[in-house]
Amino acid sequence: MNKLLLDFIGKYKESVDRGIAEELEKRMKEVGEISPHLVPILEAMKELSVGGKRLRAMLVILGYEMSGKEVDDEVIKAGVVMELFHLGLLIQDDFMDRDLVRRGVKTLIARYDDPHVGNFVSMLAGDYTFGWGMEKFSKLKFSNSQIVGAMAVWGKYFTRVGYGQTLDGLDIADDETILKILSIKSGEYSCVLPLLLGASLGGADTALINKLEQYGMELGWVFQLRDDWLGYDKDMAKKGKRTYATMYGREKTEEAIMEHMKESKTSLRGLSSQAQIMCSSLVEWVGAREN
């Protein structure tokens, strides 16, 4: 990993981790005042929140920085919101995929003997994070126009990841649908959304927003294709599990990763040299990571 990227992550990741832990502690006290029966759900969510690369929070911060603004506590909070949103989607994803373990921790559905209870608790726990996000956004110290711009981005891509999740759950097997799911659930949600969220909070102009959207889609494809490549053996063992790698094989997946890496760098033309180095380093790391 390039030193510039390492320094960037090292500068902000601890603050994001701390912000997530503090928010979940706050919410645990909140639900404890409502009913002790809700507390175990928040305890499980806190366990599941630990670890991860915090890629989405880093992209929020990067988008903000690229808009010409100096990073402060408010945009760190926006990164925390993005990670909490991600936590909520992962919990719902575990329910949809019937996964019992994530990062060595029991998922919410695995904590209930009654499958129906595990299912509805997982869906509602995901909803908690979406509500928390709206509340935290409303309190960020940005101008009204910046908040409105960010909320417009949030609403658009929040809805679109829902569309992607629906198609995934319907288990439609044609190639066009599978590729559309990958595009919406990874390219848009994992990378375009956080980049544009940060850039909107920074008051970025249309030209930069468009460039970040292009780059984010390419970065998202690299991210998902590498995930598929890494999960090939496990996914092949799951009957009916369709990913790019299981559809086309590891060799073609590697070729697609390289093509999208190339396109991502082309999309950066016109940005500052430092921004190009940072974004190029990020896509190279994502395309070669081992977990």
mmCIF file of N, CA and C in Angstrom, residues 71-145:
data_model
loop_
_atom_site.group_PDB
_atom_site.id
_atom_site.type_symbol
_atom_site.label_atom_id
_atom_site.label_comp_id
_atom_site.label_asym_id
_atom_site.label_seq_id
_atom_site.Cartn_x
_atom_site.Cartn_y
_atom_site.Cartn_z
ATOM 1 N N VAL A 71 -10.297 18.500 6.540
ATOM 2 C CA VAL A 71 -11.051 17.503 7.299
ATOM 3 C C VAL A 71 -11.185 17.928 8.759
ATOM 4 N N ASP A 72 -12.423 17.820 9.297
ATOM 5 C CA ASP A 72 -12.674 18.163 10.697
ATOM 6 C C ASP A 72 -13.582 17.104 11.323
ATOM 7 N N ASP A 73 -13.979 17.339 12.573
ATOM 8 C CA ASP A 73 -14.787 16.358 13.301
ATOM 9 C C ASP A 73 -16.134 16.105 12.642
ATOM 10 N N GLU A 74 -16.693 17.111 11.987
ATOM 11 C CA GLU A 74 -18.026 16.953 11.393
ATOM 12 C C GLU A 74 -18.027 15.948 10.253
ATOM 13 N N VAL A 75 -17.000 15.977 9.415
ATOM 14 C CA VAL A 75 -16.972 15.014 8.312
ATOM 15 C C VAL A 75 -16.587 13.629 8.826
ATOM 16 N N ILE A 76 -15.843 13.562 9.919
ATOM 17 C CA ILE A 76 -15.580 12.265 10.559
ATOM 18 C C ILE A 76 -16.911 11.651 11.006
ATOM 19 N N LYS A 77 -17.792 12.486 11.565
ATOM 20 C CA LYS A 77 -19.114 12.008 11.988
ATOM 21 C C LYS A 77 -19.904 11.472 10.787
ATOM 22 N N ALA A 78 -19.777 12.143 9.651
ATOM 23 C CA ALA A 78 -20.457 11.663 8.440
ATOM 24 C C ALA A 78 -19.900 10.300 8.025
ATOM 25 N N GLY A 79 -18.584 10.112 8.197
ATOM 26 C CA GLY A 79 -17.981 8.812 7.923
ATOM 27 C C GLY A 79 -18.511 7.739 8.856
ATOM 28 N N VAL A 80 -18.720 8.097 10.106
ATOM 29 C CA VAL A 80 -19.301 7.166 11.080
ATOM 30 C C VAL A 80 -20.710 6.763 10.657
ATOM 31 N N VAL A 81 -21.511 7.738 10.201
ATOM 32 C CA VAL A 81 -22.860 7.433 9.714
ATOM 33 C C VAL A 81 -22.798 6.408 8.580
ATOM 34 N N MET A 82 -21.855 6.596 7.655
ATOM 35 C CA MET A 82 -21.719 5.685 6.531
ATOM 36 C C MET A 82 -21.390 4.277 7.001
ATOM 37 N N GLU A 83 -20.536 4.157 8.005
ATOM 38 C CA GLU A 83 -20.163 2.840 8.521
ATOM 39 C C GLU A 83 -21.315 2.191 9.293
ATOM 40 N N LEU A 84 -22.106 2.988 9.996
ATOM 41 C CA LEU A 84 -23.271 2.436 10.684
ATOM 42 C C LEU A 84 -24.308 1.940 9.678
ATOM 43 N N PHE A 85 -24.482 2.693 8.601
ATOM 44 C CA PHE A 85 -25.353 2.274 7.508
ATOM 45 C C PHE A 85 -24.869 0.935 6.947
ATOM 46 N N HIS A 86 -23.553 0.826 6.771
ATOM 47 C CA HIS A 86 -22.957 -0.408 6.271
ATOM 48 C C HIS A 86 -23.231 -1.570 7.236
ATOM 49 N N LEU A 87 -23.089 -1.313 8.531
ATOM 50 C CA LEU A 87 -23.384 -2.332 9.539
ATOM 51 C C LEU A 87 -24.825 -2.816 9.399
ATOM 52 N N GLY A 88 -25.757 -1.885 9.250
ATOM 53 C CA GLY A 88 -27.158 -2.258 9.108
ATOM 54 C C GLY A 88 -27.413 -3.121 7.890
ATOM 55 N N LEU A 89 -26.780 -2.774 6.770
ATOM 56 C CA LEU A 89 -26.957 -3.566 5.554
ATOM 57 C C LEU A 89 -26.334 -4.945 5.695
ATOM 58 N N LEU A 90 -25.185 -5.039 6.379
ATOM 59 C CA LEU A 90 -24.561 -6.342 6.583
ATOM 60 C C LEU A 90 -25.456 -7.256 7.418
ATOM 61 N N ILE A 91 -26.079 -6.691 8.447
ATOM 62 C CA ILE A 91 -26.980 -7.472 9.288
ATOM 63 C C ILE A 91 -28.154 -7.990 8.467
ATOM 64 N N GLN A 92 -28.705 -7.137 7.622
ATOM 65 C CA GLN A 92 -29.811 -7.575 6.774
ATOM 66 C C GLN A 92 -29.334 -8.576 5.714
ATOM 67 N N ASP A 93 -28.112 -8.377 5.224
ATOM 68 C CA ASP A 93 -27.538 -9.292 4.242
ATOM 69 C C ASP A 93 -27.343 -10.681 4.848
ATOM 70 N N ASP A 94 -26.903 -10.728 6.107
ATOM 71 C CA ASP A 94 -26.724 -12.019 6.782
ATOM 72 C C ASP A 94 -28.055 -12.764 6.884
ATOM 73 N N PHE A 95 -29.111 -12.023 7.162
ATOM 74 C CA PHE A 95 -30.446 -12.627 7.204
ATOM 75 C C PHE A 95 -30.822 -13.184 5.827
ATOM 76 N N MET A 96 -30.589 -12.379 4.770
ATOM 77 C CA MET A 96 -30.965 -12.815 3.423
ATOM 78 C C MET A 96 -30.164 -14.033 2.968
ATOM 79 N N ASP A 97 -28.866 -14.061 3.333
ATOM 80 C CA ASP A 97 -27.985 -15.151 2.894
ATOM 81 C C ASP A 97 -27.929 -16.316 3.872
ATOM 82 N N ARG A 98 -28.613 -16.183 5.013
ATOM 83 C CA ARG A 98 -28.623 -17.213 6.062
ATOM 84 C C ARG A 98 -27.230 -17.475 6.610
ATOM 85 N N ASP A 99 -26.402 -16.434 6.686
ATOM 86 C CA ASP A 99 -25.051 -16.578 7.234
ATOM 87 C C ASP A 99 -25.098 -16.526 8.760
ATOM 88 N N LEU A 100 -24.390 -17.436 9.398
ATOM 89 C CA LEU A 100 -24.425 -17.552 10.849
ATOM 90 C C LEU A 100 -23.228 -16.907 11.540
ATOM 91 N N VAL A 101 -22.184 -16.622 10.771
ATOM 92 C CA VAL A 101 -20.975 -16.034 11.346
ATOM 93 C C VAL A 101 -20.464 -14.940 10.422
ATOM 94 N N ARG A 102 -20.019 -13.820 11.019
ATOM 95 C CA ARG A 102 -19.350 -12.753 10.266
ATOM 96 C C ARG A 102 -18.152 -12.279 11.074
ATOM 97 N N ARG A 103 -16.978 -12.300 10.446
ATOM 98 C CA ARG A 103 -15.729 -11.900 11.109
ATOM 99 C C ARG A 103 -15.519 -12.638 12.430
ATOM 100 N N GLY A 104 -15.909 -13.918 12.443
ATOM 101 C CA GLY A 104 -15.734 -14.727 13.634
ATOM 102 C C GLY A 104 -16.756 -14.496 14.724
ATOM 103 N N VAL A 105 -17.790 -13.690 14.446
ATOM 104 C CA VAL A 105 -18.819 -13.346 15.424
ATOM 105 C C VAL A 105 -20.162 -13.887 14.948
ATOM 106 N N LYS A 106 -20.963 -14.420 15.882
ATOM 107 C CA LYS A 106 -22.294 -14.907 15.526
ATOM 108 C C LYS A 106 -23.155 -13.762 14.999
ATOM 109 N N THR A 107 -23.815 -13.991 13.882
ATOM 110 C CA THR A 107 -24.721 -12.985 13.333
ATOM 111 C C THR A 107 -25.987 -12.933 14.181
ATOM 112 N N LEU A 108 -26.817 -11.932 13.922
ATOM 113 C CA LEU A 108 -28.040 -11.796 14.716
ATOM 114 C C LEU A 108 -28.974 -12.992 14.541
ATOM 115 N N ILE A 109 -29.091 -13.502 13.316
ATOM 116 C CA ILE A 109 -30.017 -14.627 13.119
ATOM 117 C C ILE A 109 -29.544 -15.867 13.869
ATOM 118 N N ALA A 110 -28.229 -15.968 14.119
ATOM 119 C CA ALA A 110 -27.689 -17.133 14.814
ATOM 120 C C ALA A 110 -27.914 -17.080 16.325
ATOM 121 N N ARG A 111 -28.423 -15.957 16.818
ATOM 122 C CA ARG A 111 -28.579 -15.775 18.271
ATOM 123 C C ARG A 111 -29.985 -16.094 18.775
ATOM 124 N N TYR A 112 -30.856 -16.523 17.860
ATOM 125 C CA TYR A 112 -32.233 -16.815 18.247
ATOM 126 C C TYR A 112 -32.614 -18.226 17.786
ATOM 127 N N ASP A 113 -33.207 -18.991 18.686
ATOM 128 C CA ASP A 113 -33.633 -20.346 18.341
ATOM 129 C C ASP A 113 -34.797 -20.333 17.355
ATOM 130 N N ASP A 114 -35.657 -19.336 17.471
ATOM 131 C CA ASP A 114 -36.805 -19.216 16.576
ATOM 132 C C ASP A 114 -36.364 -18.447 15.328
ATOM 133 N N PRO A 115 -36.331 -19.083 14.153
ATOM 134 C CA PRO A 115 -35.878 -18.406 12.927
ATOM 135 C C PRO A 115 -36.660 -17.137 12.611
ATOM 136 N N HIS A 116 -37.962 -17.155 12.886
ATOM 137 C CA HIS A 116 -38.777 -15.970 12.603
ATOM 138 C C HIS A 116 -38.302 -14.775 13.429
ATOM 139 N N VAL A 117 -37.985 -15.020 14.694
ATOM 140 C CA VAL A 117 -37.504 -13.940 15.559
ATOM 141 C C VAL A 117 -36.161 -13.429 15.042
ATOM 142 N N GLY A 118 -35.258 -14.343 14.707
ATOM 143 C CA GLY A 118 -33.954 -13.933 14.175
ATOM 144 C C GLY A 118 -34.090 -13.107 12.911
ATOM 145 N N ASN A 119 -35.066 -13.470 12.075
ATOM 146 C CA ASN A 119 -35.283 -12.748 10.824
ATOM 147 C C ASN A 119 -35.774 -11.324 11.070
ATOM 148 N N PHE A 120 -36.835 -11.186 11.883
ATOM 149 C CA PHE A 120 -37.384 -9.834 12.022
ATOM 150 C C PHE A 120 -36.478 -8.947 12.868
ATOM 151 N N VAL A 121 -35.749 -9.524 13.833
ATOM 152 C CA VAL A 121 -34.801 -8.721 14.604
ATOM 153 C C VAL A 121 -33.692 -8.200 13.687
ATOM 154 N N SER A 122 -33.221 -9.036 12.778
ATOM 155 C CA SER A 122 -32.165 -8.614 11.839
ATOM 156 C C SER A 122 -32.640 -7.487 10.938
ATOM 157 N N MET A 123 -33.837 -7.614 10.392
ATOM 158 C CA MET A 123 -34.349 -6.580 9.508
ATOM 159 C C MET A 123 -34.539 -5.265 10.261
ATOM 160 N N LEU A 124 -35.081 -5.341 11.476
ATOM 161 C CA LEU A 124 -35.338 -4.114 12.230
ATOM 162 C C LEU A 124 -34.052 -3.495 12.772
ATOM 163 N N ALA A 125 -33.092 -4.330 13.136
ATOM 164 C CA ALA A 125 -31.814 -3.797 13.602
ATOM 165 C C ALA A 125 -31.130 -3.000 12.485
ATOM 166 N N GLY A 126 -31.250 -3.495 11.256
ATOM 167 C CA GLY A 126 -30.737 -2.720 10.134
ATOM 168 C C GLY A 126 -31.435 -1.380 10.031
ATOM 169 N N ASP A 127 -32.741 -1.383 10.234
ATOM 170 C CA ASP A 127 -33.515 -0.141 10.183
ATOM 171 C C ASP A 127 -33.077 0.844 11.268
ATOM 172 N N TYR A 128 -32.682 0.325 12.439
ATOM 173 C CA TYR A 128 -32.205 1.232 13.495
ATOM 174 C C TYR A 128 -31.092 2.128 12.948
ATOM 175 N N THR A 129 -30.140 1.490 12.260
ATOM 176 C CA THR A 129 -28.964 2.253 11.803
ATOM 177 C C THR A 129 -29.347 3.331 10.812
ATOM 178 N N PHE A 130 -30.374 3.082 9.999
ATOM 179 C CA PHE A 130 -30.787 4.071 9.011
ATOM 180 C C PHE A 130 -31.406 5.283 9.710
ATOM 181 N N GLY A 131 -32.190 5.008 10.753
ATOM 182 C CA GLY A 131 -32.773 6.105 11.531
ATOM 183 C C GLY A 131 -31.717 6.900 12.275
ATOM 184 N N TRP A 132 -30.763 6.207 12.868
ATOM 185 C CA TRP A 132 -29.667 6.909 13.556
ATOM 186 C C TRP A 132 -28.938 7.835 12.589
ATOM 187 N N GLY A 133 -28.729 7.329 11.364
ATOM 188 C CA GLY A 133 -28.019 8.128 10.375
ATOM 189 C C GLY A 133 -28.727 9.424 10.058
ATOM 190 N N MET A 134 -30.049 9.359 9.879
ATOM 191 C CA MET A 134 -30.812 10.576 9.595
ATOM 192 C C MET A 134 -30.707 11.562 10.754
ATOM 193 N N GLU A 135 -30.779 11.057 11.969
ATOM 194 C CA GLU A 135 -30.686 11.921 13.136
ATOM 195 C C GLU A 135 -29.323 12.596 13.213
ATOM 196 N N LYS A 136 -28.274 11.809 12.981
ATOM 197 C CA LYS A 136 -26.916 12.375 13.066
ATOM 198 C C LYS A 136 -26.668 13.384 11.946
ATOM 199 N N PHE A 137 -27.176 13.093 10.743
ATOM 200 C CA PHE A 137 -27.018 14.034 9.633
ATOM 201 C C PHE A 137 -27.658 15.379 9.942
ATOM 202 N N SER A 138 -28.824 15.330 10.572
ATOM 203 C CA SER A 138 -29.546 16.571 10.854
ATOM 204 C C SER A 138 -28.795 17.469 11.829
ATOM 205 N N LYS A 139 -27.843 16.899 12.564
ATOM 206 C CA LYS A 139 -27.106 17.658 13.567
ATOM 207 C C LYS A 139 -25.702 18.061 13.122
ATOM 208 N N LEU A 140 -25.307 17.674 11.916
ATOM 209 C CA LEU A 140 -23.978 18.048 11.434
ATOM 210 C C LEU A 140 -23.897 19.554 11.196
ATOM 211 N N LYS A 141 -22.740 20.109 11.498
ATOM 212 C CA LYS A 141 -22.573 21.567 11.407
ATOM 213 C C LYS A 141 -22.064 21.974 10.027
ATOM 214 N N PHE A 142 -22.952 21.809 9.049
ATOM 215 C CA PHE A 142 -22.702 22.271 7.691
ATOM 216 C C PHE A 142 -23.841 23.209 7.308
ATOM 217 N N SER A 143 -23.667 23.907 6.203
ATOM 218 C CA SER A 143 -24.735 24.787 5.742
ATOM 219 C C SER A 143 -25.931 23.952 5.294
ATOM 220 N N ASN A 144 -27.093 24.590 5.246
ATOM 221 C CA ASN A 144 -28.302 23.888 4.816
ATOM 222 C C ASN A 144 -28.154 23.317 3.410
ATOM 223 N N SER A 145 -27.509 24.066 2.521
ATOM 224 C CA SER A 145 -27.364 23.589 1.137
ATOM 225 C C SER A 145 -26.461 22.360 1.070
#
